[in-house]
Each structure stands twice: as structure tokens, then as C-alpha cells.
mmCIF file of C-alpha atoms in Angstrom:
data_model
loop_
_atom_site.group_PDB
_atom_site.id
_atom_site.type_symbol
_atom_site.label_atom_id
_atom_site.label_comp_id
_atom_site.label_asym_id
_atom_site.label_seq_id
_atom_site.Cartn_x
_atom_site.Cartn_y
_atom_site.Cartn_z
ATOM 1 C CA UNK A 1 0.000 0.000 0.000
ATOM 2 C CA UNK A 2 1.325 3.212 -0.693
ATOM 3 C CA UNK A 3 -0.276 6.643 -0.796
ATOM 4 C CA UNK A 4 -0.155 10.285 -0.173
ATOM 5 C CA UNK A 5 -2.854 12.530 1.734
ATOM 6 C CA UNK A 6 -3.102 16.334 2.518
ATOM 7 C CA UNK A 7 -2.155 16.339 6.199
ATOM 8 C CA UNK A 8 -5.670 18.079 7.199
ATOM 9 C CA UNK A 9 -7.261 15.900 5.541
ATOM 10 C CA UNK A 10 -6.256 13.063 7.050
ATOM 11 C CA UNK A 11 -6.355 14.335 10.728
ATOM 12 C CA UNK A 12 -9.949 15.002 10.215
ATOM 13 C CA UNK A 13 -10.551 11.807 8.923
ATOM 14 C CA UNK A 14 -9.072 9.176 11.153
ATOM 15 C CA UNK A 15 -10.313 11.901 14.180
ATOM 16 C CA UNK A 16 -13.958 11.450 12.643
ATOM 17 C CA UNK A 17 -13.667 7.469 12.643
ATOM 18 C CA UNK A 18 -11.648 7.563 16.120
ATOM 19 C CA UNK A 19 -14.918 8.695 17.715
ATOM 20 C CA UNK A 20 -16.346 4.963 17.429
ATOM 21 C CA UNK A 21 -13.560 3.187 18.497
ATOM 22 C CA UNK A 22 -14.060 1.235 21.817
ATOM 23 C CA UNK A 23 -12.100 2.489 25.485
ATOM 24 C CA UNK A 24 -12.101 -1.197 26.411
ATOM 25 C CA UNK A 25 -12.131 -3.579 23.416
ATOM 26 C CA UNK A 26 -13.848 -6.953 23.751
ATOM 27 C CA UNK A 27 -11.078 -8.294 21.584
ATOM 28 C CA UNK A 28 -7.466 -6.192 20.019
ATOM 29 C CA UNK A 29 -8.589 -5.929 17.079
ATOM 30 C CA UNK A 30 -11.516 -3.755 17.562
ATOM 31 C CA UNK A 31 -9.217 -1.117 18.694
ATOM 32 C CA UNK A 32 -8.043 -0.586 15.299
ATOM 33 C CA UNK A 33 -8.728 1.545 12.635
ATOM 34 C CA UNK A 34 -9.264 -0.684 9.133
ATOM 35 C CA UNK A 35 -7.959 1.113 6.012
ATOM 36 C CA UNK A 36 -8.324 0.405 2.525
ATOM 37 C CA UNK A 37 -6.201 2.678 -0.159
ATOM 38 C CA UNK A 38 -7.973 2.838 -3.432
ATOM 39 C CA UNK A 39 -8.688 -0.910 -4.725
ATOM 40 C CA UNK A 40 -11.418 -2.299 -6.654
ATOM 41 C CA UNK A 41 -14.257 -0.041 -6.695
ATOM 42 C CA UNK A 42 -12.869 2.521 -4.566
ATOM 43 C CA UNK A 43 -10.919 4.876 -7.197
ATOM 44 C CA UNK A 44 -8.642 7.366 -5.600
ATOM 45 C CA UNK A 45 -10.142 7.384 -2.652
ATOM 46 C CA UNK A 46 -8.880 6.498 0.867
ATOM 47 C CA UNK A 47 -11.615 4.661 3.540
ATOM 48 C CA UNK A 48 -10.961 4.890 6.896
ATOM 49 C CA UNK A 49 -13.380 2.501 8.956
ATOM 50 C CA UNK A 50 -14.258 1.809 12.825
ATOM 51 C CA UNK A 51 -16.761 -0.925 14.621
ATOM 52 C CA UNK A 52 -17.471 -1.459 18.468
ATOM 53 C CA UNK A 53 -20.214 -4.118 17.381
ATOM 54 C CA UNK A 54 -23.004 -1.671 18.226
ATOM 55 C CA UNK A 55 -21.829 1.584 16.366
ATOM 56 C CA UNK A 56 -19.954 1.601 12.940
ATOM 57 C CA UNK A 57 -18.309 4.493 11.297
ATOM 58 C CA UNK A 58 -16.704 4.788 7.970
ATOM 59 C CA UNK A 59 -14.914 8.062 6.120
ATOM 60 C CA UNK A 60 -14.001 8.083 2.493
ATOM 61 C CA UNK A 61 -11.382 11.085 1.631
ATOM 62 C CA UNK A 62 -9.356 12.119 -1.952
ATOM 63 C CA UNK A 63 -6.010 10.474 -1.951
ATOM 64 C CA UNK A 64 -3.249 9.931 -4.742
ATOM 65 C CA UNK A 65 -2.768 6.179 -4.775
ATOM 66 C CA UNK A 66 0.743 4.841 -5.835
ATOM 67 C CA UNK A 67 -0.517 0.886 -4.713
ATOM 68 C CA UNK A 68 -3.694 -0.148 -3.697
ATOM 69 C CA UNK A 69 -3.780 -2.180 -0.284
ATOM 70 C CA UNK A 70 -5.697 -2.301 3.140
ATOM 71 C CA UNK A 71 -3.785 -2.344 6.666
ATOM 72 C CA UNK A 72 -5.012 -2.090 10.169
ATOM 73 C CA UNK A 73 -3.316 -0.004 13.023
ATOM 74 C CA UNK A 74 -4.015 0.800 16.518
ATOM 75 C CA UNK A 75 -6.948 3.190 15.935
ATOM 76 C CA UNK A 76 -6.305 5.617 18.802
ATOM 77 C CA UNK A 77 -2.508 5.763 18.077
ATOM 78 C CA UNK A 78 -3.069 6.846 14.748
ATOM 79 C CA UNK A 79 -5.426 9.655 15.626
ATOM 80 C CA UNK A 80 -2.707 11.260 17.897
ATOM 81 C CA UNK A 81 -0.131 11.185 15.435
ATOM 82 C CA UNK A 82 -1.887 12.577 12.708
ATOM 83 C CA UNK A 83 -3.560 15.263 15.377
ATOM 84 C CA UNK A 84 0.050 16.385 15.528
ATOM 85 C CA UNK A 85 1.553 16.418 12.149
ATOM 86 C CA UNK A 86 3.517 19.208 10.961
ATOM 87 C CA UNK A 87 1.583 21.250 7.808
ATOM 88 C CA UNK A 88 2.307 18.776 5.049
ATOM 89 C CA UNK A 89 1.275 16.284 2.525
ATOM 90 C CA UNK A 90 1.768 12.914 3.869
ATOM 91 C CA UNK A 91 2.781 9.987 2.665
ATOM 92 C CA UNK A 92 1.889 6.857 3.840
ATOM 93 C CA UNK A 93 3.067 3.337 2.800
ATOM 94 C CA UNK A 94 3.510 -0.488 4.242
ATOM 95 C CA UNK A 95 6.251 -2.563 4.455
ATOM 96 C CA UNK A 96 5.070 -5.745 5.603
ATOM 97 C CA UNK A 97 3.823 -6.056 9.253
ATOM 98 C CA UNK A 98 4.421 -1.965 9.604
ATOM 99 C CA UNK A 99 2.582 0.667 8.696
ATOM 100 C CA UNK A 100 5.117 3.922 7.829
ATOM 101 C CA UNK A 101 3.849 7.967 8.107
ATOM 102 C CA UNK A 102 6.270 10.400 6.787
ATOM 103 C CA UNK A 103 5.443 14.197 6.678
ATOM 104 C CA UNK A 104 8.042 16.707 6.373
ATOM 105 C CA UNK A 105 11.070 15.447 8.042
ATOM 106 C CA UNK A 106 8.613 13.548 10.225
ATOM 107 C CA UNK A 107 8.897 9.725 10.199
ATOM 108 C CA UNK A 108 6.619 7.171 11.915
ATOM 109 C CA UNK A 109 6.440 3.551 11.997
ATOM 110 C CA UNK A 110 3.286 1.621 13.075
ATOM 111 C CA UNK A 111 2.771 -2.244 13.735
ATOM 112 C CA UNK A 112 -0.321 -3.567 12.052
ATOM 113 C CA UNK A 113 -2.892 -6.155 13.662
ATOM 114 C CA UNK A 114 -4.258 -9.179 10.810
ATOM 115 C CA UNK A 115 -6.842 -7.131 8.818
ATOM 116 C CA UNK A 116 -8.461 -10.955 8.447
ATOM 117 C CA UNK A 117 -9.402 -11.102 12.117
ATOM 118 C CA UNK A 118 -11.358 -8.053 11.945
ATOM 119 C CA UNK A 119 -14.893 -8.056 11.213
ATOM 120 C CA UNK A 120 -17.350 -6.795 8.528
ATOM 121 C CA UNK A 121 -19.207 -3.594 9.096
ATOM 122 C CA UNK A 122 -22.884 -3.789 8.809
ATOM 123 C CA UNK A 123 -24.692 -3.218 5.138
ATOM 124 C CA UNK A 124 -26.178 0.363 5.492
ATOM 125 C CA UNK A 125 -29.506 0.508 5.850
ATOM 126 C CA UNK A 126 -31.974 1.074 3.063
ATOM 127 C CA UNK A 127 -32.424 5.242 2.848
ATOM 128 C CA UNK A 128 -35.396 6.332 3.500
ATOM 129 C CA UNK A 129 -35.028 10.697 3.130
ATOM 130 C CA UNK A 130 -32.754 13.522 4.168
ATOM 131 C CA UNK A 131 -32.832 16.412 6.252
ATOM 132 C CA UNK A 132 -30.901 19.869 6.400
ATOM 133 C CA UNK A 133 -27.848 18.941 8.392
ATOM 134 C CA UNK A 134 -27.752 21.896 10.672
ATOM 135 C CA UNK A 135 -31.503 21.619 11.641
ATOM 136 C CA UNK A 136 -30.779 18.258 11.979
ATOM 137 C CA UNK A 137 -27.662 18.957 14.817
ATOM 138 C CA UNK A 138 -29.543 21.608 16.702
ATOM 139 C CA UNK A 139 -32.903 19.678 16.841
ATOM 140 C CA UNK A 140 -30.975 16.032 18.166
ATOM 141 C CA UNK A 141 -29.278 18.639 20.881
ATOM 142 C CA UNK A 142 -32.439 20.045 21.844
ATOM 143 C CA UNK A 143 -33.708 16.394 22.526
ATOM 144 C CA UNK A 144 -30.974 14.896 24.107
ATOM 145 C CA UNK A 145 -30.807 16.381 26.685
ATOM 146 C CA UNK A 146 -33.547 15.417 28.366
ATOM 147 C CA UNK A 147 -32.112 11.683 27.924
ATOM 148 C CA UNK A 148 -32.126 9.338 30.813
ATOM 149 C CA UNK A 149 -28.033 8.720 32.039
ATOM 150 C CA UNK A 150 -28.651 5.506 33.909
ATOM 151 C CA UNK A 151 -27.597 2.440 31.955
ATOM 152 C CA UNK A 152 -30.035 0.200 33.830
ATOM 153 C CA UNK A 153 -32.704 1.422 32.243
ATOM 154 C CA UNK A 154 -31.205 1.753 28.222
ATOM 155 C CA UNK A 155 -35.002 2.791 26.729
ATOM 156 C CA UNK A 156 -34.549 5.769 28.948
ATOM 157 C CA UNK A 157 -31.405 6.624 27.525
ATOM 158 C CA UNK A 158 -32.775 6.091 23.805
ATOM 159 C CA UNK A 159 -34.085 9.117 21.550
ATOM 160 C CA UNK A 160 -37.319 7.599 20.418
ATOM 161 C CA UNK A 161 -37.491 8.474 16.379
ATOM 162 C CA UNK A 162 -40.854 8.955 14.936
ATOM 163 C CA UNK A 163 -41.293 9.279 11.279
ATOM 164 C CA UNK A 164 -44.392 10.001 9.412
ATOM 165 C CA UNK A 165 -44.313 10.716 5.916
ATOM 166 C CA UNK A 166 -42.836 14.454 5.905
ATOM 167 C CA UNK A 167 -42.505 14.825 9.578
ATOM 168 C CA UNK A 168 -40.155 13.519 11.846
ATOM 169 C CA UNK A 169 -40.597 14.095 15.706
ATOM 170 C CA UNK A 170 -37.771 13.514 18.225
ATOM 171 C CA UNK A 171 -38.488 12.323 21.586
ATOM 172 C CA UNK A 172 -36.591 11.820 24.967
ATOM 173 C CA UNK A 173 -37.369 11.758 28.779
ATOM 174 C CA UNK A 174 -35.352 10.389 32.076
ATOM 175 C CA UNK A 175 -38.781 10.722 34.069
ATOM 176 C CA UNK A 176 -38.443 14.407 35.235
ATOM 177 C CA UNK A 177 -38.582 16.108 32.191
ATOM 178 C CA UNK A 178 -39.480 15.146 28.417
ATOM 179 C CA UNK A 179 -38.381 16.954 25.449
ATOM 180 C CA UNK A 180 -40.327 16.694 21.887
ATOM 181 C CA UNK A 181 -39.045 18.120 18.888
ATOM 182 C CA UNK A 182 -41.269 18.256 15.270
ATOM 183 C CA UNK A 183 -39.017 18.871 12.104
ATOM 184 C CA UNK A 184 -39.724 18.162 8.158
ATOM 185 C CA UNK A 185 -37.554 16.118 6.240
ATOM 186 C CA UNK A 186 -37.574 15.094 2.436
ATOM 187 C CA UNK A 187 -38.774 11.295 2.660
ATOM 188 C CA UNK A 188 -38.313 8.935 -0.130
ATOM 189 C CA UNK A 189 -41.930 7.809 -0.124
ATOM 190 C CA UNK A 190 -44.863 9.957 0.838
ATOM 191 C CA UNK A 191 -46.105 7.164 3.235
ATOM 192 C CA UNK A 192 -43.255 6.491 4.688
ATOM 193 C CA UNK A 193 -43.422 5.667 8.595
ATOM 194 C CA UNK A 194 -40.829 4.276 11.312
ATOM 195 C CA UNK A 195 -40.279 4.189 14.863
ATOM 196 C CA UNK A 196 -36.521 3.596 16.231
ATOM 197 C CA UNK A 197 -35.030 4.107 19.654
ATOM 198 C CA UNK A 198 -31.037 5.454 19.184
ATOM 199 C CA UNK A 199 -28.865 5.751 21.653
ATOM 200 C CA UNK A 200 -28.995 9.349 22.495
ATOM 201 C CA UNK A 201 -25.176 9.599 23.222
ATOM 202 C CA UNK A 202 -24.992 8.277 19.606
ATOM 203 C CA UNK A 203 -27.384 10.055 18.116
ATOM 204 C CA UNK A 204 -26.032 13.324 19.437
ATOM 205 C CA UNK A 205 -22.342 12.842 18.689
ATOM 206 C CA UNK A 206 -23.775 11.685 14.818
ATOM 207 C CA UNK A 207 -25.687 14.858 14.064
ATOM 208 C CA UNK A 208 -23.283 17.406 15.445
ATOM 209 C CA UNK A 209 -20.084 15.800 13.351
ATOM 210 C CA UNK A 210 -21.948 15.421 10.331
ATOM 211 C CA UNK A 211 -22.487 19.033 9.731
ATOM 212 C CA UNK A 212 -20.025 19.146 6.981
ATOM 213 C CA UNK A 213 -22.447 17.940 4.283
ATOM 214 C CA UNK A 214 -25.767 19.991 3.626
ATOM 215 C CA UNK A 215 -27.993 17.681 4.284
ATOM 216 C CA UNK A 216 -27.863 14.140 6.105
ATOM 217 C CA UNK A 217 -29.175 10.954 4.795
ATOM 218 C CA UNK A 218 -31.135 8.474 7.169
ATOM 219 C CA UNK A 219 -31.385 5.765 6.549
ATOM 220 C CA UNK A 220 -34.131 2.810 8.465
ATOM 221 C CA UNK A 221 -33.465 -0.647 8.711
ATOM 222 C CA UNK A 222 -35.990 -3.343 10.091
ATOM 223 C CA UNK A 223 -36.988 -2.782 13.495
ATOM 224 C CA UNK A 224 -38.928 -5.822 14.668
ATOM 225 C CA UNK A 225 -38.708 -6.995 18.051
ATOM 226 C CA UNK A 226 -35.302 -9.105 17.576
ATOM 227 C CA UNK A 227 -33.373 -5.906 18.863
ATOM 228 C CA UNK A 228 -31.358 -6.746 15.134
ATOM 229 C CA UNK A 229 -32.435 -2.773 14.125
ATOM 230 C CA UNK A 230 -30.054 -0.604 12.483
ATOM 231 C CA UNK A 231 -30.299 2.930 11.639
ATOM 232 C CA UNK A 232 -27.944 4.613 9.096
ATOM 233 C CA UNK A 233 -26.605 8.352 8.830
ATOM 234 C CA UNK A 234 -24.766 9.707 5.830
ATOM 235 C CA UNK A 235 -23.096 13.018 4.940
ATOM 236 C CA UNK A 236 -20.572 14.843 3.718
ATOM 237 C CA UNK A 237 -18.484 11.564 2.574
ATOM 238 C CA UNK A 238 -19.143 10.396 6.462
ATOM 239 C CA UNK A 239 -21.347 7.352 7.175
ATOM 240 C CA UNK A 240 -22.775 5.914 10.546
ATOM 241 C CA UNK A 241 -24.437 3.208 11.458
ATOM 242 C CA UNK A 242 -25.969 2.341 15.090
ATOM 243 C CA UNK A 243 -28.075 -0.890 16.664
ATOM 244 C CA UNK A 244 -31.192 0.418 17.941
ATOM 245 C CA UNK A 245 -32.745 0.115 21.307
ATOM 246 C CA UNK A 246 -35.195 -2.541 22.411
ATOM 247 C CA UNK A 247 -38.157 -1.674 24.661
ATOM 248 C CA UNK A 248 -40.990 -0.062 24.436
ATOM 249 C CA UNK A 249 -41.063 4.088 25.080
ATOM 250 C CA UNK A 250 -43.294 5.968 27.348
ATOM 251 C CA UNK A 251 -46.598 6.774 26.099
ATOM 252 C CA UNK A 252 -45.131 10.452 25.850
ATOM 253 C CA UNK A 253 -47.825 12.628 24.036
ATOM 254 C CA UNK A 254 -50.129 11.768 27.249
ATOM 255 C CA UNK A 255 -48.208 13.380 29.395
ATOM 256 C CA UNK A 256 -48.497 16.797 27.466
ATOM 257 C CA UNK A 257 -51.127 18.916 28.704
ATOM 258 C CA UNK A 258 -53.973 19.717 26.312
ATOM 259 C CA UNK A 259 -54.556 23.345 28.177
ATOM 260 C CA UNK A 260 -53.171 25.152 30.280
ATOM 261 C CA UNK A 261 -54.771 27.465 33.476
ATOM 262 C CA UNK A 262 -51.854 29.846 32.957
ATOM 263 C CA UNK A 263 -48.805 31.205 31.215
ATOM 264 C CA UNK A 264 -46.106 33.472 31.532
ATOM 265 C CA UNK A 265 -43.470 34.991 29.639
ATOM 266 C CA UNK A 266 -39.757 36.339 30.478
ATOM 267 C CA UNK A 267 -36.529 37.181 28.654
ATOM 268 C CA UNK A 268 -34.557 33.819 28.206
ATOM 269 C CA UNK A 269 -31.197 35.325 28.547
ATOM 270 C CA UNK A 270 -31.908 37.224 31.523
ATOM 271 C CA UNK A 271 -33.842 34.438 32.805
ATOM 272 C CA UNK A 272 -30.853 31.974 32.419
ATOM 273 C CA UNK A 273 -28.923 34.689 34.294
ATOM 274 C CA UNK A 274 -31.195 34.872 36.959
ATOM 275 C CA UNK A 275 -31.380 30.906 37.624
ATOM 276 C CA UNK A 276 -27.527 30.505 37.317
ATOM 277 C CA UNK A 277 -27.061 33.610 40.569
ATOM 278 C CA UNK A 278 -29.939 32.609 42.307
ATOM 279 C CA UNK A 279 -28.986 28.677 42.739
ATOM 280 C CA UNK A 280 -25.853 29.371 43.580
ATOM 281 C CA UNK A 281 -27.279 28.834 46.810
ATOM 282 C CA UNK A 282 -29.392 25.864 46.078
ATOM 283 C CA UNK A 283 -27.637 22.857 48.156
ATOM 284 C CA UNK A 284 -27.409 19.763 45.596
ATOM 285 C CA UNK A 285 -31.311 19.146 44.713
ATOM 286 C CA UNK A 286 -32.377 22.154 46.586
ATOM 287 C CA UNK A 287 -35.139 23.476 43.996
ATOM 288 C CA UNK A 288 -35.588 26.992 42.822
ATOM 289 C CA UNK A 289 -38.656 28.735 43.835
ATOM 290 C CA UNK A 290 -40.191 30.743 40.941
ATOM 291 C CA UNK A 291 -43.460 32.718 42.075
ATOM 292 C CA UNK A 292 -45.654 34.151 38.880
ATOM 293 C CA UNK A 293 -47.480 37.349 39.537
ATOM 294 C CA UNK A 294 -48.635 40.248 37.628
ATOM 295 C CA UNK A 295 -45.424 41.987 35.939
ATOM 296 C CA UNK A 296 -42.693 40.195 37.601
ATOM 297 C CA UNK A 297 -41.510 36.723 38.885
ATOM 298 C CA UNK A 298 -39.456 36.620 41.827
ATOM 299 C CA UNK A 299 -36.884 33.818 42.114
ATOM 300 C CA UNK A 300 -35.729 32.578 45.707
ATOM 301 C CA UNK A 301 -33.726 29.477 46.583
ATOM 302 C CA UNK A 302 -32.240 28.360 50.122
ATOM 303 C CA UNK A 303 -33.826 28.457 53.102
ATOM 304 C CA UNK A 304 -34.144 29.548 56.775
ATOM 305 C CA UNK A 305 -31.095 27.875 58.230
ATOM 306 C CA UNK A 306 -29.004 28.706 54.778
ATOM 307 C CA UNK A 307 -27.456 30.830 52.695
ATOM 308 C CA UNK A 308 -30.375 32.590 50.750
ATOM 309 C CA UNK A 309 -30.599 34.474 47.531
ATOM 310 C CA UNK A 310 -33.903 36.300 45.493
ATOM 311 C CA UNK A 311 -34.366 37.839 42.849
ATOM 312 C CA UNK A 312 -37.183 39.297 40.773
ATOM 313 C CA UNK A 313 -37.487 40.371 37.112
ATOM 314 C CA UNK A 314 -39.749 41.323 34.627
ATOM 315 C CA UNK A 315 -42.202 38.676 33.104
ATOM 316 C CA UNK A 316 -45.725 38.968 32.073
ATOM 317 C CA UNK A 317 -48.823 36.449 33.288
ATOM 318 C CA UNK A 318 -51.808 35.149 32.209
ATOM 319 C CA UNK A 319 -54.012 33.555 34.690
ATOM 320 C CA UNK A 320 -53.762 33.595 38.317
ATOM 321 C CA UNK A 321 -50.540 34.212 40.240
ATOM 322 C CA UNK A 322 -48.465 30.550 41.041
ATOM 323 C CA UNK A 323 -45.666 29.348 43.343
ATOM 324 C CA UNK A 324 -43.981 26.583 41.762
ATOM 325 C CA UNK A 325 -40.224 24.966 42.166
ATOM 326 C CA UNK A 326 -37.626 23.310 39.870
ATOM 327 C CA UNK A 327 -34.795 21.991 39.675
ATOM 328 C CA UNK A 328 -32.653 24.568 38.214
ATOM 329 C CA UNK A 329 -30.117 21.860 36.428
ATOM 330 C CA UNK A 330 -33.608 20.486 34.503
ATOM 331 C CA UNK A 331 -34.426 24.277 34.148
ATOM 332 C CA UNK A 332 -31.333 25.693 32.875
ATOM 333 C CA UNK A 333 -31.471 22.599 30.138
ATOM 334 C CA UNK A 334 -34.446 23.890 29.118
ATOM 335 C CA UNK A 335 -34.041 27.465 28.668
ATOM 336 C CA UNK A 336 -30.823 26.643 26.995
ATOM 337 C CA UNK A 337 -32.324 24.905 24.616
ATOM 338 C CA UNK A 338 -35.698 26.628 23.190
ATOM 339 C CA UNK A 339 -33.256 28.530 20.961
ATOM 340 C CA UNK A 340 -35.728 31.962 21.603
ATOM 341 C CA UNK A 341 -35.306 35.050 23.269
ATOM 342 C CA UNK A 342 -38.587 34.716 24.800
ATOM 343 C CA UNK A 343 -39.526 31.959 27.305
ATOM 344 C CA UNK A 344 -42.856 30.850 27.786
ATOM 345 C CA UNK A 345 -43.625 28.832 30.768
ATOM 346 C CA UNK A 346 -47.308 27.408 30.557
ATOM 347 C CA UNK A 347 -48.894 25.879 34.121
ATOM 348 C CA UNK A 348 -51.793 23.705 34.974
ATOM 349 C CA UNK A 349 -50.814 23.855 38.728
ATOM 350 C CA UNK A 350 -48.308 23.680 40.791
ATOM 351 C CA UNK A 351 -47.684 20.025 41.525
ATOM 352 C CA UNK A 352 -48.382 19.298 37.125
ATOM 353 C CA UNK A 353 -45.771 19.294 34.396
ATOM 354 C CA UNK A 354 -45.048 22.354 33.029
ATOM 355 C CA UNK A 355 -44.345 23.204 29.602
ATOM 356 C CA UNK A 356 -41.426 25.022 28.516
ATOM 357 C CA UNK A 357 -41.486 26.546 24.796
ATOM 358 C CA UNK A 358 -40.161 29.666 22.973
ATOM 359 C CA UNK A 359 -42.514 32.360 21.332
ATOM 360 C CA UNK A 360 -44.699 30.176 18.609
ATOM 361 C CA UNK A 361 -43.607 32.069 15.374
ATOM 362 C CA UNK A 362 -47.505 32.811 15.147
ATOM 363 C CA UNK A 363 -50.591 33.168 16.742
ATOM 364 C CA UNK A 364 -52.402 29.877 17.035
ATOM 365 C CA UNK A 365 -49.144 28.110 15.713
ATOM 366 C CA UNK A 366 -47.818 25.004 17.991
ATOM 367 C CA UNK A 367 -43.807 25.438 18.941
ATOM 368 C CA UNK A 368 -42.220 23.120 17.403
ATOM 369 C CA UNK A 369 -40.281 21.857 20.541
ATOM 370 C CA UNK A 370 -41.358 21.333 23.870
ATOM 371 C CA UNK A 371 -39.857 20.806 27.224
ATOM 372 C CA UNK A 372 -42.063 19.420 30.109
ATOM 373 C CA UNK A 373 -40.347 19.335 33.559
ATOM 374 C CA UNK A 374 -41.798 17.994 36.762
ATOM 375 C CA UNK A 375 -41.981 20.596 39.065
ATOM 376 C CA UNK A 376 -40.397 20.049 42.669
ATOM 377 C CA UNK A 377 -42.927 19.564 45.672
ATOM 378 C CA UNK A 378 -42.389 22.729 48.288
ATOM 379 C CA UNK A 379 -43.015 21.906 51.895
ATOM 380 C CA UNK A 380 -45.808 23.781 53.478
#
């Protein structure tokens, strides 16, 4: 094998595939990095590939091939060399069970593991549409958040995907709060419909690296109950694949309220301020008290026998005045994420979900993502 590479080009590359590789193999050779150099197929073009058993990730890049071959090196070593190249083209080449880098006056020699022991990645998926790649980034973070972190319950830690022809909503909850977010998407049938659980950690770290492409391809495998589900992301040369989630979701859309007995509005940002000074105070899952009355809210947190903070700012209110308490973690999630400079809180009472949302664009419009969080119970 023997090939040469623009040194950015590279770096980027085996850093994108890197990503998959596992912290604590099952076996060697799954800590390596599988690369083929041009070969049948595969033109000029260098593929750079990674599999954990569960997630697979695979990077095609420009090269100038001298002599097609494939090789495979320690996955993570590789990343930190070519992380710290010097600015040139590279030149990379084998000489049988080694693996050589030179760039510049920069020379490195690699030991390669049998590319026969390592195993096939999974067959993408069939595609089933595309989406806008940034939309696609910012809506995943706005749902993942709200993902469950304990792995002894994985459908809490999923992102439940719901397609329907041209829509595609984004679900995830850990049991305090839920977040729900509606975006179109260009399907390849009209009637399309799926439902897939992804690993939110996955799904997250997917979307936000495949911004370099303009759009992002899914793409749906089967997802019976044998737990053998796939779902497939492509973009920008990059493709992803990850085993889906068994288990069945919560019966989400039940828990959002239908109406409301009040809402009020504030200014995110100052709002965000406001939570971050006032629960400085808050002792670890000490809530923040918000209390809703004509023209202001006043935030307090702490109590009699602690350090105690308040403070009040502008908001506006319609319905009656409430007391009700959060956590301000769950609430600073939220109000990070609504990606508006107006908040809109909407009640039922004080011990109910309430919604978060940003401004609807219009009247009579519904937001397009929602954030329910349980409030916290306030003695007396």
C-alpha cells in the first residue's frame, strides 16, 4: 500500500472514525482503525473505517494512490499522530507487518494487527429521506438532553425516532422532564413511517459531526422486536451506522397537557442569568422557587437555616398568580435549549408538568419543541 494525503485531511478523517472506536475492546482488534487505499471499486479514494459491534463508522477522503492495499493499526494511536503532524502532505506506505507515516522530516512507523481477524461492518440501511444537516444537529441537541443517564434502564437513555411521511418528531425523557421536537424532512416515499429508539449519546455525537455535508441521509433498517435494528446516517463523505434500542417508550404525548390554566413569559437570557445567581445557593437538589405574579416573577432558593438568595425580574402572566419549584439543572437545560429570546412557561398547577417553549412564530401556531419538567414539591 502506498499513498499520499493532505495532512488536514487526514487528521480530520481518522479523528472522525476515532470517535467509534471502543475504550475497552472486547477483543485487540476492535481497537483498530481498518484502512483500505484505493482498490477495486474505490478509485482514488482512501476509507478509513471503525466498529465497536453496536456503532460503525466509515470516512471516504481524496487520496493519490501509488498501490492499492488495506492495513489495520491501533486506531487511537493513529489519531494522535496525525492530530500532531507538521503542515504537510503525507505519505503513507507499508512494508510488511508496519505501517510507515512520513510528513516533512517527520517519520513514523506503526505495527499492524491481521486485517483478516477483523470483522465486517454492517450493510447500510436502506435510505429512507434527508434532512438539512444543521436543523438536523440543533434539533438532536435540543432532545438529548432530556435523555435518561442511567444504563439500567437503556429505553430511557434512547431518543425515540418517529417518522411520518414528511414529519419527523424527536423524543426523549429520564422521568423528570421530556423533550419533543417536530421537524420536516424530504422522505423517499410519501407514506413512509418508522419508529426507532437510538442511543442518544450516539445520536447526538452523529448529528453534530456530520455538519459538513448539507444535508444528512437516514437511513431505516428493520426494526422488529429481535433488537437486530439498524439505523444509518450519511453526509458529507461520512457514514454511521448504530443498533437500535429494544423496549418499548413511554406513552409520551399523554403526558403533554392539552390546556393550560396559565402562562407566563420572560426574557430567556436574563432568565438563564437569573437561575444561574440565584442557585448558587441551592444545596445539591435544593429546587428553585419561581413565584408568577402580575409583571414580575421573583426567584428565591435556600432556606431559613441557609445561605439565601432572590431575585425578581420582569415577566408577564396570564391567569392567576403561582408558586412553583424546579430543579434549576432540569431548568437551565431547558431554557438553553428553546433557541428563543422569549420563554414561555405554561402551568396547569403547581404540583403538574409544566411546559417550557419559545414564542410560537404565530398566533395559534404550535412550537415546534417542547420541554415538560416535573416541578419540585415545596413543603408547606
Amino acid at each position: 500500500m502506498k499513498f499520499r494525503i493532505d495532512r488536514d485531511a487526514l487528521a480530520d478523517a481518522v479523528a472522525w472514525t476515532a470517535r467509534t472506536l471502543p475504550v475497552r475492546p472486547p477483543v485487540p482488534v476492535l481497537a483498530g482503525m481498518h484502512i483500505v487505499a484505493g482498490g477495486e471499486g474505490n478509485g482514488d479514494r482512501l476509507k478509513l473505517s471503525a466498529f465497536d459491534y453496536e456503532v460503525s463508522a466509515q470516512v471516504s477522503t481524496d487520496i493519490d494512490v501509488e498501490e492499492a492495499g488495506t492495513a489495520l493499526v491501533s486506531g487511537r494511536l493513529l489519531a494522535e499522530i496525525s492530530r500532531s503532524l507538521p503542515p504537510h502532505p503525507v505519505e503513507v506506505t507499508t512494508d510488511g507487518a508496519k505501517v510507515m507515516l512520513r510528513c516533512g522530516s517527520a517519520k513514523f512507523t506503526l505495527l499492524t494487527m491481521p486485517v483478516e481477524d477483523y470483522p465486517t461492518l454492517p450493510e447500510m440501511p436502506p435510505a429512507a429521506g434527508s434532512v438539512g444537516s444543521d436543523e438536523f444537529a440543533a434539533a438532536v441537541s435540543q432532545v438529548a438532553i432530556a435523555a435518561g443517564k442511567d444504563d439500567t434502564i437503556p429505553m430511557l437513555t434512547g431518543v425515540r425516532v418517529e417518522i411520518e411521511g414528511e414529519t419527523v418528531t424527536l423524543a426523549s425523557t429520564d422521568r423528570y422532564r421530556l423533550a419533543v421536537r417536530e421537524l420536516h424532512w424530504k422522505p423517499e416515499r410519501p407514506d413512509f413511517s418508522a419508529v426507532a429508539l437510538v442511543p442518544a449519546r450516539t445520536l447526538a455525537d452523529t448529528a453534530k459531526s456530520l455538519t459538513a455535508g448539507a444535508e444528512v441521509s437516514i437511513a431505516l433498517g428493520g426494526t422488529g422486536g429481535t433488537g437486530e435494528g439498524m439505523i444509518g446516517f450519511e453526509g458529507g463523505g461520512r457514514r454511521t451506522t448504530s443498533r437500535l434500542l429494544d423496549g418499548d417508550f413511554v406513552k409520551y404525548r399523554s403526558l403533554l397537557p392539552s390546556e393550560y390554566a396559565g402562562l407566563a413569559e420572560v426574557q430567556t437570557a436574563a432568565f438563564i442569568e437569573a437561575v444561574k445567581r440565584v442557585s448558587l445557593v441551592a444545596e445539591r437538589n435544593t429546587p428553585v422557587r419561581l413565584s408568577f405574579s402580575q409583571g414580575e416573577v421573583v426567584l428565591e432558593a435556600g432556606t431559613g437555616d441557609e445561605a439565601q438568595a432572590v431575585e425578581a425580574l420582569e415577566a408577564s402572566l396570564e391567569g392567576e398568580d403561582i408558586d412553583i419549584a424546579f430543579n434549576p439543572a432540569f431548568l437551565l437545560d431547558g431554557l438553553s435549549a428553546i433557541g428563543s429570546d422569549v420563554a414561555r412557561l405554561s402551568f396547569t398547577t403547581p404540583t403538574k408538568p409544566a411546559v417550557l417553549t419559545g414564542k410560537p412564530p404565530q398566533d395559534g401556531e404550535n412550537p415546534n419543541y417542547r420541554y415538560l419538567i416535573m416541578p419540585v414539591r415545596l413543603s408547606g
